[in-house]
PDB file of C-alpha atoms and ligand atoms in Angstrom:
ATOM      1  CA  UNK A  20      35.023  -4.017  -1.241  1.00  0.00           C
ATOM      2  CA  UNK A  21      31.872  -1.992  -1.725  1.00  0.00           C
ATOM      3  CA  UNK A  22      32.349   1.759  -1.363  1.00  0.00           C
ATOM      4  CA  UNK A  23      29.880   4.344  -0.051  1.00  0.00           C
ATOM      5  CA  UNK A  24      30.006   7.369  -2.335  1.00  0.00           C
ATOM      6  CA  UNK A  25      27.700   9.624  -0.339  1.00  0.00           C
ATOM      7  CA  UNK A  26      24.239  10.337   0.914  1.00  0.00           C
ATOM      8  CA  UNK A  27      21.161  12.039  -0.430  1.00  0.00           C
ATOM      9  CA  UNK A  28      18.287  13.319   1.656  1.00  0.00           C
ATOM     10  CA  UNK A  29      15.012  14.342   0.086  1.00  0.00           C
ATOM     11  CA  UNK A  30      11.384  15.007   0.838  1.00  0.00           C
ATOM     12  CA  UNK A  31       8.947  12.383  -0.521  1.00  0.00           C
ATOM     13  CA  UNK A  32       5.563  14.172  -0.481  1.00  0.00           C
ATOM     14  CA  UNK A  33       2.991  12.335  -2.691  1.00  0.00           C
ATOM     15  CA  UNK A  34       2.075  15.523  -4.574  1.00  0.00           C
ATOM     16  CA  UNK A  35       5.610  15.501  -6.062  1.00  0.00           C
ATOM     17  CA  UNK A  36       4.613  12.288  -7.863  1.00  0.00           C
ATOM     18  CA  UNK A  37       1.520  13.948  -9.242  1.00  0.00           C
ATOM     19  CA  UNK A  38       3.595  16.917 -10.412  1.00  0.00           C
ATOM     20  CA  UNK A  39       5.961  14.523 -12.222  1.00  0.00           C
ATOM     21  CA  UNK A  40       3.030  12.675 -13.814  1.00  0.00           C
ATOM     22  CA  UNK A  41       1.580  15.985 -15.071  1.00  0.00           C
ATOM     23  CA  UNK A  42       4.942  17.374 -16.236  1.00  0.00           C
ATOM     24  CA  UNK A  43       4.783  20.377 -13.896  1.00  0.00           C
ATOM     25  CA  UNK A  44       8.505  20.496 -13.070  1.00  0.00           C
ATOM     26  CA  UNK A  45       8.901  23.979 -14.601  1.00  0.00           C
ATOM     27  CA  UNK A  46       5.615  25.320 -13.251  1.00  0.00           C
ATOM     28  CA  UNK A  47       6.294  28.409 -11.029  1.00  0.00           C
ATOM     29  CA  UNK A  48       4.976  26.570  -7.953  1.00  0.00           C
ATOM     30  CA  UNK A  49       7.175  23.513  -8.518  1.00  0.00           C
ATOM     31  CA  UNK A  50      10.311  24.930 -10.147  1.00  0.00           C
ATOM     32  CA  UNK A  51      12.030  25.979  -6.880  1.00  0.00           C
ATOM     33  CA  UNK A  52      11.807  22.377  -5.688  1.00  0.00           C
ATOM     34  CA  UNK A  53      12.618  20.487  -8.902  1.00  0.00           C
ATOM     35  CA  UNK A  54      15.499  22.808  -9.796  1.00  0.00           C
ATOM     36  CA  UNK A  55      17.180  21.581  -6.620  1.00  0.00           C
ATOM     37  CA  UNK A  56      17.715  18.291  -8.432  1.00  0.00           C
ATOM     38  CA  UNK A  57      19.760  19.768 -11.299  1.00  0.00           C
ATOM     39  CA  UNK A  58      22.878  19.425  -9.148  1.00  0.00           C
ATOM     40  CA  UNK A  59      21.846  15.922  -8.071  1.00  0.00           C
ATOM     41  CA  UNK A  60      21.540  14.750 -11.679  1.00  0.00           C
ATOM     42  CA  UNK A  61      25.050  15.968 -12.521  1.00  0.00           C
ATOM     43  CA  UNK A  62      26.501  14.432  -9.351  1.00  0.00           C
ATOM     44  CA  UNK A  63      24.858  11.051  -9.998  1.00  0.00           C
ATOM     45  CA  UNK A  64      26.001  11.098 -13.633  1.00  0.00           C
ATOM     46  CA  UNK A  65      29.588  11.591 -12.417  1.00  0.00           C
ATOM     47  CA  UNK A  66      29.481   9.137  -9.503  1.00  0.00           C
ATOM     48  CA  UNK A  67      27.447   6.394 -11.221  1.00  0.00           C
ATOM     49  CA  UNK A  68      26.331   4.398  -8.163  1.00  0.00           C
ATOM     50  CA  UNK A  69      25.459   0.728  -8.650  1.00  0.00           C
ATOM     51  CA  UNK A  70      23.254   0.395  -5.581  1.00  0.00           C
ATOM     52  CA  UNK A  71      21.021   2.675  -3.511  1.00  0.00           C
ATOM     53  CA  UNK A  72      20.318   1.771   0.118  1.00  0.00           C
ATOM     54  CA  UNK A  73      17.105   3.650   0.892  1.00  0.00           C
ATOM     55  CA  UNK A  74      15.985   4.490   4.442  1.00  0.00           C
ATOM     56  CA  UNK A  75      12.300   5.407   4.343  1.00  0.00           C
ATOM     57  CA  UNK A  76       9.008   4.909   6.146  1.00  0.00           C
ATOM     58  CA  UNK A  77       6.096   2.907   4.797  1.00  0.00           C
ATOM     59  CA  UNK A  78       2.707   4.673   4.794  1.00  0.00           C
ATOM     60  CA  UNK A  79       0.417   1.633   4.902  1.00  0.00           C
ATOM     61  CA  UNK A  80       1.189  -0.032   1.564  1.00  0.00           C
ATOM     62  CA  UNK A  81       3.377  -2.863   2.873  1.00  0.00           C
ATOM     63  CA  UNK A  82       2.898  -2.535   6.652  1.00  0.00           C
ATOM     64  CA  UNK A  83      -0.199  -1.340   8.458  1.00  0.00           C
ATOM     65  CA  UNK A  84      -0.938  -0.484  12.062  1.00  0.00           C
ATOM     66  CA  UNK A  85      -1.830  -4.099  12.860  1.00  0.00           C
ATOM     67  CA  UNK A  86       1.760  -5.235  12.176  1.00  0.00           C
ATOM     68  CA  UNK A  87       4.407  -2.537  12.107  1.00  0.00           C
ATOM     69  CA  UNK A  88       8.067  -3.444  12.573  1.00  0.00           C
ATOM     70  CA  UNK A  89      10.435  -0.816  13.948  1.00  0.00           C
ATOM     71  CA  UNK A  90      13.086  -1.731  11.348  1.00  0.00           C
ATOM     72  CA  UNK A  91      12.455  -3.862   8.234  1.00  0.00           C
ATOM     73  CA  UNK A  92      14.807  -4.694   5.365  1.00  0.00           C
ATOM     74  CA  UNK A  93      13.985  -5.893   1.891  1.00  0.00           C
ATOM     75  CA  UNK A  94      15.784  -8.977   0.601  1.00  0.00           C
ATOM     76  CA  UNK A  95      13.855  -9.381  -2.641  1.00  0.00           C
ATOM     77  CA  UNK A  96      14.852  -9.536  -6.299  1.00  0.00           C
ATOM     78  CA  UNK A  97      12.277  -6.911  -7.181  1.00  0.00           C
ATOM     79  CA  UNK A  98      10.236  -4.296  -5.327  1.00  0.00           C
ATOM     80  CA  UNK A  99       6.851  -3.429  -6.786  1.00  0.00           C
ATOM     81  CA  UNK A 100       4.655  -0.436  -6.110  1.00  0.00           C
ATOM     82  CA  UNK A 101       0.840  -0.640  -6.092  1.00  0.00           C
ATOM     83  CA  UNK A 102      -2.027   1.823  -6.141  1.00  0.00           C
ATOM     84  CA  UNK A 103      -1.623   3.830  -2.925  1.00  0.00           C
ATOM     85  CA  UNK A 104      -4.464   6.264  -3.470  1.00  0.00           C
ATOM     86  CA  UNK A 105      -3.341   9.947  -3.451  1.00  0.00           C
ATOM     87  CA  UNK A 106      -4.111   9.914  -7.223  1.00  0.00           C
ATOM     88  CA  UNK A 107      -0.562   8.708  -7.836  1.00  0.00           C
ATOM     89  CA  UNK A 108       0.081   6.550 -10.905  1.00  0.00           C
ATOM     90  CA  UNK A 109       1.535   3.138 -10.021  1.00  0.00           C
ATOM     91  CA  UNK A 110       5.311   3.395 -10.312  1.00  0.00           C
ATOM     92  CA  UNK A 111       7.672   1.100 -12.162  1.00  0.00           C
ATOM     93  CA  UNK A 112       9.427  -1.521 -10.033  1.00  0.00           C
ATOM     94  CA  UNK A 113      12.911  -1.277  -8.567  1.00  0.00           C
ATOM     95  CA  UNK A 114      15.420  -4.116  -8.911  1.00  0.00           C
ATOM     96  CA  UNK A 115      16.791  -5.666  -5.725  1.00  0.00           C
ATOM     97  CA  UNK A 116      20.160  -7.115  -4.794  1.00  0.00           C
ATOM     98  CA  UNK A 117      19.292  -9.865  -2.296  1.00  0.00           C
ATOM     99  CA  UNK A 118      22.904 -10.967  -1.747  1.00  0.00           C
ATOM    100  CA  UNK A 119      23.809  -7.525  -0.367  1.00  0.00           C
ATOM    101  CA  UNK A 120      20.531  -7.342   1.586  1.00  0.00           C
ATOM    102  CA  UNK A 121      21.331 -10.620   3.359  1.00  0.00           C
ATOM    103  CA  UNK A 122      24.870  -9.464   4.102  1.00  0.00           C
ATOM    104  CA  UNK A 123      23.497  -6.289   5.727  1.00  0.00           C
ATOM    105  CA  UNK A 124      20.900  -8.319   7.651  1.00  0.00           C
ATOM    106  CA  UNK A 125      23.597 -10.677   8.973  1.00  0.00           C
ATOM    107  CA  UNK A 126      25.707  -7.742  10.163  1.00  0.00           C
ATOM    108  CA  UNK A 127      22.754  -5.861  11.686  1.00  0.00           C
ATOM    109  CA  UNK A 128      21.604  -8.864  13.692  1.00  0.00           C
ATOM    110  CA  UNK A 129      25.236  -9.339  14.720  1.00  0.00           C
ATOM    111  CA  UNK A 130      25.115  -5.743  16.004  1.00  0.00           C
ATOM    112  CA  UNK A 131      21.913  -6.601  17.956  1.00  0.00           C
ATOM    113  CA  UNK A 132      19.459  -4.856  15.605  1.00  0.00           C
ATOM    114  CA  UNK A 133      16.637  -7.409  15.403  1.00  0.00           C
ATOM    115  CA  UNK A 134      15.282  -6.471  11.997  1.00  0.00           C
ATOM    116  CA  UNK A 135      12.295  -7.831  10.111  1.00  0.00           C
ATOM    117  CA  UNK A 136      13.469  -9.611   6.947  1.00  0.00           C
ATOM    118  CA  UNK A 137      11.227  -9.181   3.899  1.00  0.00           C
ATOM    119  CA  UNK A 138      11.716 -11.435   0.889  1.00  0.00           C
ATOM    120  CA  UNK A 139       8.526 -10.000  -0.549  1.00  0.00           C
ATOM    121  CA  UNK A 140       8.026  -6.260  -0.060  1.00  0.00           C
ATOM    122  CA  UNK A 141       6.027  -3.530  -1.730  1.00  0.00           C
ATOM    123  CA  UNK A 142       7.594  -0.069  -1.714  1.00  0.00           C
ATOM    124  CA  UNK A 143       5.508   3.091  -1.580  1.00  0.00           C
ATOM    125  CA  UNK A 144       5.988   6.712  -2.656  1.00  0.00           C
ATOM    126  CA  UNK A 145       8.658   7.193   0.027  1.00  0.00           C
ATOM    127  CA  UNK A 146      10.927   5.061  -2.190  1.00  0.00           C
ATOM    128  CA  UNK A 147       9.538   5.578  -5.678  1.00  0.00           C
ATOM    129  CA  UNK A 148       9.332   9.399  -5.626  1.00  0.00           C
ATOM    130  CA  UNK A 149      12.972   9.895  -4.568  1.00  0.00           C
ATOM    131  CA  UNK A 150      13.989   7.361  -7.247  1.00  0.00           C
ATOM    132  CA  UNK A 151      11.969   9.251  -9.879  1.00  0.00           C
ATOM    133  CA  UNK A 152      13.516  12.534  -8.726  1.00  0.00           C
ATOM    134  CA  UNK A 153      17.069  11.177  -8.910  1.00  0.00           C
ATOM    135  CA  UNK A 154      16.620   9.383 -12.233  1.00  0.00           C
ATOM    136  CA  UNK A 155      13.741  11.006 -14.125  1.00  0.00           C
ATOM    137  CA  UNK A 156      12.240   9.532 -17.279  1.00  0.00           C
ATOM    138  CA  UNK A 157      10.729   6.251 -18.385  1.00  0.00           C
ATOM    139  CA  UNK A 158      13.937   4.154 -18.493  1.00  0.00           C
ATOM    140  CA  UNK A 159      14.570   1.537 -15.832  1.00  0.00           C
ATOM    141  CA  UNK A 160      16.371   2.971 -12.789  1.00  0.00           C
ATOM    142  CA  UNK A 161      20.123   2.400 -13.172  1.00  0.00           C
ATOM    143  CA  UNK A 162      20.663   1.070  -9.635  1.00  0.00           C
ATOM    144  CA  UNK A 163      19.565  -1.899  -7.579  1.00  0.00           C
ATOM    145  CA  UNK A 164      18.107  -1.038  -4.199  1.00  0.00           C
ATOM    146  CA  UNK A 165      18.097  -2.227  -0.601  1.00  0.00           C
ATOM    147  CA  UNK A 166      15.011  -0.684   1.049  1.00  0.00           C
ATOM    148  CA  UNK A 167      15.176  -0.248   4.835  1.00  0.00           C
ATOM    149  CA  UNK A 168      11.894   0.827   6.443  1.00  0.00           C
ATOM    150  CA  UNK A 169      11.918   2.690   9.766  1.00  0.00           C
ATOM    151  CA  UNK A 170       8.698   3.096  11.730  1.00  0.00           C
ATOM    152  CA  UNK A 171       7.907   6.815  11.907  1.00  0.00           C
ATOM    153  CA  UNK A 172       4.155   6.216  12.065  1.00  0.00           C
ATOM    154  CA  UNK A 173       3.029   4.310  15.153  1.00  0.00           C
ATOM    155  CA  UNK A 174       4.467   5.285  18.540  1.00  0.00           C
ATOM    156  CA  UNK A 175       6.685   4.340  20.262  1.00  0.00           C
ATOM    157  CA  UNK A 176       9.201   5.275  17.561  1.00  0.00           C
ATOM    158  CA  UNK A 177      12.926   4.498  17.659  1.00  0.00           C
ATOM    159  CA  UNK A 178      15.049   7.378  18.978  1.00  0.00           C
ATOM    160  CA  UNK A 179      17.261   9.591  16.831  1.00  0.00           C
ATOM    161  CA  UNK A 180      20.287   7.985  18.497  1.00  0.00           C
ATOM    162  CA  UNK A 181      19.033   4.492  17.660  1.00  0.00           C
ATOM    163  CA  UNK A 182      18.510   5.424  13.999  1.00  0.00           C
ATOM    164  CA  UNK A 183      21.982   6.998  13.818  1.00  0.00           C
ATOM    165  CA  UNK A 184      23.451   3.754  15.204  1.00  0.00           C
ATOM    166  CA  UNK A 185      21.371   1.696  12.768  1.00  0.00           C
ATOM    167  CA  UNK A 186      22.867   3.699   9.927  1.00  0.00           C
ATOM    168  CA  UNK A 187      26.392   3.218  11.284  1.00  0.00           C
ATOM    169  CA  UNK A 188      25.857  -0.531  11.411  1.00  0.00           C
ATOM    170  CA  UNK A 189      24.552  -0.527   7.829  1.00  0.00           C
ATOM    171  CA  UNK A 190      27.556   1.554   6.735  1.00  0.00           C
ATOM    172  CA  UNK A 191      30.011  -0.898   8.300  1.00  0.00           C
ATOM    173  CA  UNK A 192      28.138  -3.800   6.688  1.00  0.00           C
ATOM    174  CA  UNK A 193      28.320  -2.232   3.228  1.00  0.00           C
ATOM    175  CA  UNK A 194      32.042  -1.541   3.568  1.00  0.00           C
ATOM    176  CA  UNK A 195      32.673  -5.183   4.502  1.00  0.00           C
ATOM    177  CA  UNK A 196      30.830  -6.502   1.432  1.00  0.00           C
ATOM    178  CA  UNK A 197      33.274  -8.138  -0.933  1.00  0.00           C
ATOM    179  CA  UNK A 198      32.159  -6.726  -4.273  1.00  0.00           C
ATOM    180  CA  UNK A 199      33.249  -3.796  -6.407  1.00  0.00           C
ATOM    181  CA  UNK A 200      30.097  -1.736  -5.922  1.00  0.00           C
ATOM    182  CA  UNK A 201      29.519   1.991  -5.516  1.00  0.00           C
ATOM    183  CA  UNK A 202      26.736   2.537  -3.009  1.00  0.00           C
ATOM    184  CA  UNK A 203      24.551   5.603  -2.534  1.00  0.00           C
ATOM    185  CA  UNK A 204      22.717   6.026   0.783  1.00  0.00           C
ATOM    186  CA  UNK A 205      19.316   7.718   0.633  1.00  0.00           C
ATOM    187  CA  UNK A 206      17.141   9.068   3.460  1.00  0.00           C
ATOM    188  CA  UNK A 207      13.630  10.224   2.573  1.00  0.00           C
ATOM    189  CA  UNK A 208      10.835  12.226   4.193  1.00  0.00           C
ATOM    190  CA  UNK A 209      10.428  15.438   6.168  1.00  0.00           C
ATOM    191  CA  UNK A 210      11.348  18.043   6.795  1.00  0.00           C
ATOM    192  CA  UNK A 211       9.009  19.834   9.236  1.00  0.00           C
ATOM    193  CA  UNK A 212       5.339  19.187   8.635  1.00  0.00           C
ATOM    194  CA  UNK A 213       2.145  18.156  10.365  1.00  0.00           C
ATOM    195  CA  UNK A 214      -0.811  16.788   8.448  1.00  0.00           C
ATOM    196  CA  UNK A 215      -3.589  16.887  11.029  1.00  0.00           C
ATOM    197  CA  UNK A 216      -4.795  18.223  14.353  1.00  0.00           C
ATOM    198  CA  UNK A 217      -4.675  21.786  15.656  1.00  0.00           C
ATOM    199  CA  UNK A 218      -1.183  22.322  14.245  1.00  0.00           C
ATOM    200  CA  UNK A 219      -1.972  21.052  10.721  1.00  0.00           C
ATOM    201  CA  UNK A 220       0.267  22.976   8.309  1.00  0.00           C
ATOM    202  CA  UNK A 221       2.938  23.574  10.969  1.00  0.00           C
ATOM    203  CA  UNK A 222       6.403  24.301   9.523  1.00  0.00           C
ATOM    204  CA  UNK A 223       9.558  25.326  11.429  1.00  0.00           C
ATOM    205  CA  UNK A 224      12.260  26.747   9.146  1.00  0.00           C
ATOM    206  CA  UNK A 225      14.596  27.597  12.015  1.00  0.00           C
ATOM    207  CA  UNK A 226      14.569  24.054  13.381  1.00  0.00           C
ATOM    208  CA  UNK A 227      14.907  22.523   9.901  1.00  0.00           C
ATOM    209  CA  UNK A 228      17.991  24.682   9.317  1.00  0.00           C
ATOM    210  CA  UNK A 229      19.478  23.571  12.617  1.00  0.00           C
ATOM    211  CA  UNK A 230      18.851  19.901  11.721  1.00  0.00           C
ATOM    212  CA  UNK A 231      20.452  20.258   8.286  1.00  0.00           C
ATOM    213  CA  UNK A 232      23.447  22.146   9.693  1.00  0.00           C
ATOM    214  CA  UNK A 233      24.065  19.545  12.409  1.00  0.00           C
ATOM    215  CA  UNK A 234      23.383  16.582  10.136  1.00  0.00           C
ATOM    216  CA  UNK A 235      26.668  16.984   8.290  1.00  0.00           C
ATOM    217  CA  UNK A 236      29.056  18.140  10.990  1.00  0.00           C
ATOM    218  CA  UNK A 237      27.659  16.871  14.288  1.00  0.00           C
ATOM    219  CA  UNK A 238      24.689  14.492  13.956  1.00  0.00           C
ATOM    220  CA  UNK A 239      25.184  13.255  17.508  1.00  0.00           C
ATOM    221  CA  UNK A 240      24.102  16.716  18.734  1.00  0.00           C
ATOM    222  CA  UNK A 241      20.610  15.976  17.393  1.00  0.00           C
ATOM    223  CA  UNK A 242      20.272  12.908  19.591  1.00  0.00           C
ATOM    224  CA  UNK A 243      19.552  15.210  22.544  1.00  0.00           C
ATOM    225  CA  UNK A 244      15.996  15.538  21.194  1.00  0.00           C
ATOM    226  CA  UNK A 245      13.519  12.928  22.388  1.00  0.00           C
ATOM    227  CA  UNK A 246      10.824  11.896  19.935  1.00  0.00           C
ATOM    228  CA  UNK A 247       8.337  14.098  21.818  1.00  0.00           C
ATOM    229  CA  UNK A 248      10.755  17.050  21.615  1.00  0.00           C
ATOM    230  CA  UNK A 249      11.209  16.398  17.913  1.00  0.00           C
ATOM    231  CA  UNK A 250       7.457  16.253  17.219  1.00  0.00           C
ATOM    232  CA  UNK A 251       7.077  19.547  19.074  1.00  0.00           C
ATOM    233  CA  UNK A 252       9.803  21.205  16.983  1.00  0.00           C
ATOM    234  CA  UNK A 253       9.198  19.567  13.574  1.00  0.00           C
ATOM    235  CA  UNK A 254       5.549  18.471  13.600  1.00  0.00           C
ATOM    236  CA  UNK A 255       3.968  15.019  13.890  1.00  0.00           C
ATOM    237  CA  UNK A 256       5.244  13.895  10.485  1.00  0.00           C
ATOM    238  CA  UNK A 257       8.532  15.801  10.792  1.00  0.00           C
ATOM    239  CA  UNK A 258       9.830  12.713  12.592  1.00  0.00           C
ATOM    240  CA  UNK A 259      10.455  11.247   9.139  1.00  0.00           C
ATOM    241  CA  UNK A 260      13.824  12.912   9.740  1.00  0.00           C
ATOM    242  CA  UNK A 261      14.711   9.612  11.464  1.00  0.00           C
ATOM    243  CA  UNK A 262      15.377   8.298   7.940  1.00  0.00           C
ATOM    244  CA  UNK A 263      17.865  11.128   7.379  1.00  0.00           C
ATOM    245  CA  UNK A 264      19.607  10.276  10.662  1.00  0.00           C
ATOM    246  CA  UNK A 265      20.059   6.678   9.528  1.00  0.00           C
ATOM    247  CA  UNK A 266      21.355   7.867   6.133  1.00  0.00           C
ATOM    248  CA  UNK A 267      23.909  10.105   7.872  1.00  0.00           C
ATOM    249  CA  UNK A 268      24.968   7.290  10.170  1.00  0.00           C
ATOM    250  CA  UNK A 269      25.834   5.125   7.175  1.00  0.00           C
ATOM    251  CA  UNK A 270      28.355   7.717   5.928  1.00  0.00           C
ATOM    252  CA  UNK A 271      31.415   6.261   7.571  1.00  0.00           C
ATOM    253  CA  UNK A 272      34.070   8.561   6.133  1.00  0.00           C
ATOM    254  CA  UNK A 273      34.679  12.326   6.039  1.00  0.00           C
ATOM    255  CA  UNK A 274      31.391  13.979   5.273  1.00  0.00           C
ATOM    256  CA  UNK A 275      30.873  17.262   3.509  1.00  0.00           C
ATOM    257  CA  UNK A 276      27.685  18.923   2.320  1.00  0.00           C
ATOM    258  CA  UNK A 277      27.941  19.360  -1.451  1.00  0.00           C
ATOM    259  CA  UNK A 278      24.453  20.692  -2.101  1.00  0.00           C
ATOM    260  CA  UNK A 279      21.375  21.935  -0.256  1.00  0.00           C
ATOM    261  CA  UNK A 280      18.003  23.118  -1.489  1.00  0.00           C
ATOM    262  CA  UNK A 281      15.320  24.183   0.990  1.00  0.00           C
ATOM    263  CA  UNK A 282      11.927  25.411  -0.138  1.00  0.00           C
ATOM    264  CA  UNK A 283       8.650  26.218   1.644  1.00  0.00           C
ATOM    265  CA  UNK A 284       6.100  24.888   1.041  1.00  0.00           C
ATOM    266  CA  UNK A 285       5.483  21.833  -1.106  1.00  0.00           C
ATOM    267  CA  UNK A 286       1.925  20.918  -0.303  1.00  0.00           C
ATOM    268  CA  UNK A 287       2.071  21.636   3.470  1.00  0.00           C
ATOM    269  CA  UNK A 288       5.664  20.482   3.939  1.00  0.00           C
ATOM    270  CA  UNK A 289       9.071  22.099   4.182  1.00  0.00           C
ATOM    271  CA  UNK A 290      10.870  20.492   1.246  1.00  0.00           C
ATOM    272  CA  UNK A 291      14.596  19.837   1.332  1.00  0.00           C
ATOM    273  CA  UNK A 292      17.197  18.137  -0.828  1.00  0.00           C
ATOM    274  CA  UNK A 293      20.739  17.564   0.392  1.00  0.00           C
ATOM    275  CA  UNK A 294      23.776  15.798  -1.085  1.00  0.00           C
ATOM    276  CA  UNK A 295      26.525  14.696   1.296  1.00  0.00           C
ATOM    277  CA  UNK A 296      29.877  13.477   0.097  1.00  0.00           C
ATOM    278  CA  UNK A 297      31.538  10.526   1.852  1.00  0.00           C
ATOM    279  CA  UNK A 298      35.308  10.454   1.478  1.00  0.00           C
ATOM    280  CA  UNK A 299      37.243   7.499   2.872  1.00  0.00           C
ATOM    281  CA  UNK A 300      39.183   8.151   6.058  1.00  0.00           C
ATOM    282  CA  UNK A 301      42.965   8.037   5.608  1.00  0.00           C
ATOM    283  CA  UNK A 302      44.435   4.612   6.335  1.00  0.00           C
ATOM    284  CA  UNK A 303      46.401   4.431   9.601  1.00  0.00           C
ATOM    285  CA  UNK A 304      50.062   3.595   9.136  1.00  0.00           C
ATOM    286  CA  UNK A 305      51.208   0.398  10.763  1.00  0.00           C
ATOM    287  CA  UNK A 306      53.295   1.070  13.898  1.00  0.00           C
TER     288      UNK A 306
HETATM  289 FE1  FE2 B 669       5.789  10.587   4.413  1.00  0.00          FE
END
């Protein structure tokens, strides 16, 4: 059966892609953020995942406001990027694993998550930047991906509880997939930030810390926040944390935080990188 090795949460701000393209990783402004990935590189080299299931939000490359599914899953052989603006170079493509995508889709619909199925899907910086951070350099990425897009853009948004349950359903689906695969779960976006309006530039370190603390040990506690509450505490775009909730939900075993890096600001965003271990629960003895 497929095995979930752990979860990674990371910010996906477009300016990170520009910093990579310009080789600014050791620049004094960028070093505190990029150095947070030194641990990640060692962990991934040891764990060697075969697949990454990536919870993210699309910013208008594949879906726009005219048609915006709440949950959408890729079931393609390949996921291309295109020119998104932002000055970002077009990224290399990511390989897909449609057999696993369809298995997850079957299980999600069985769990009454009516997802949009995408056999052709572009992925934007919310997928490609985390991939480039995890596996830097020009070589092809060493994993196949299953991209799962959550609407964090056009209200009404799904609740934190709904995204946690979505992740749990995805986790159960992965663990019932009959293949010897090691699977990494990724959640991208956040943390606190607001791009426009009177609160443009808003960051809330205290609330980010609370979210990261609860994420590992008690994610259900965060479901007390409505989307409006969450926007108030984390900013209009801070709701990208929904992707982190889904990532955490997919960790079905004993979860422990192995690594955390939190740095303010990257662009106008509180940047965070977290690695969570997922250890299998002990098997119950037959009575
Ligand atoms: Fe974003």
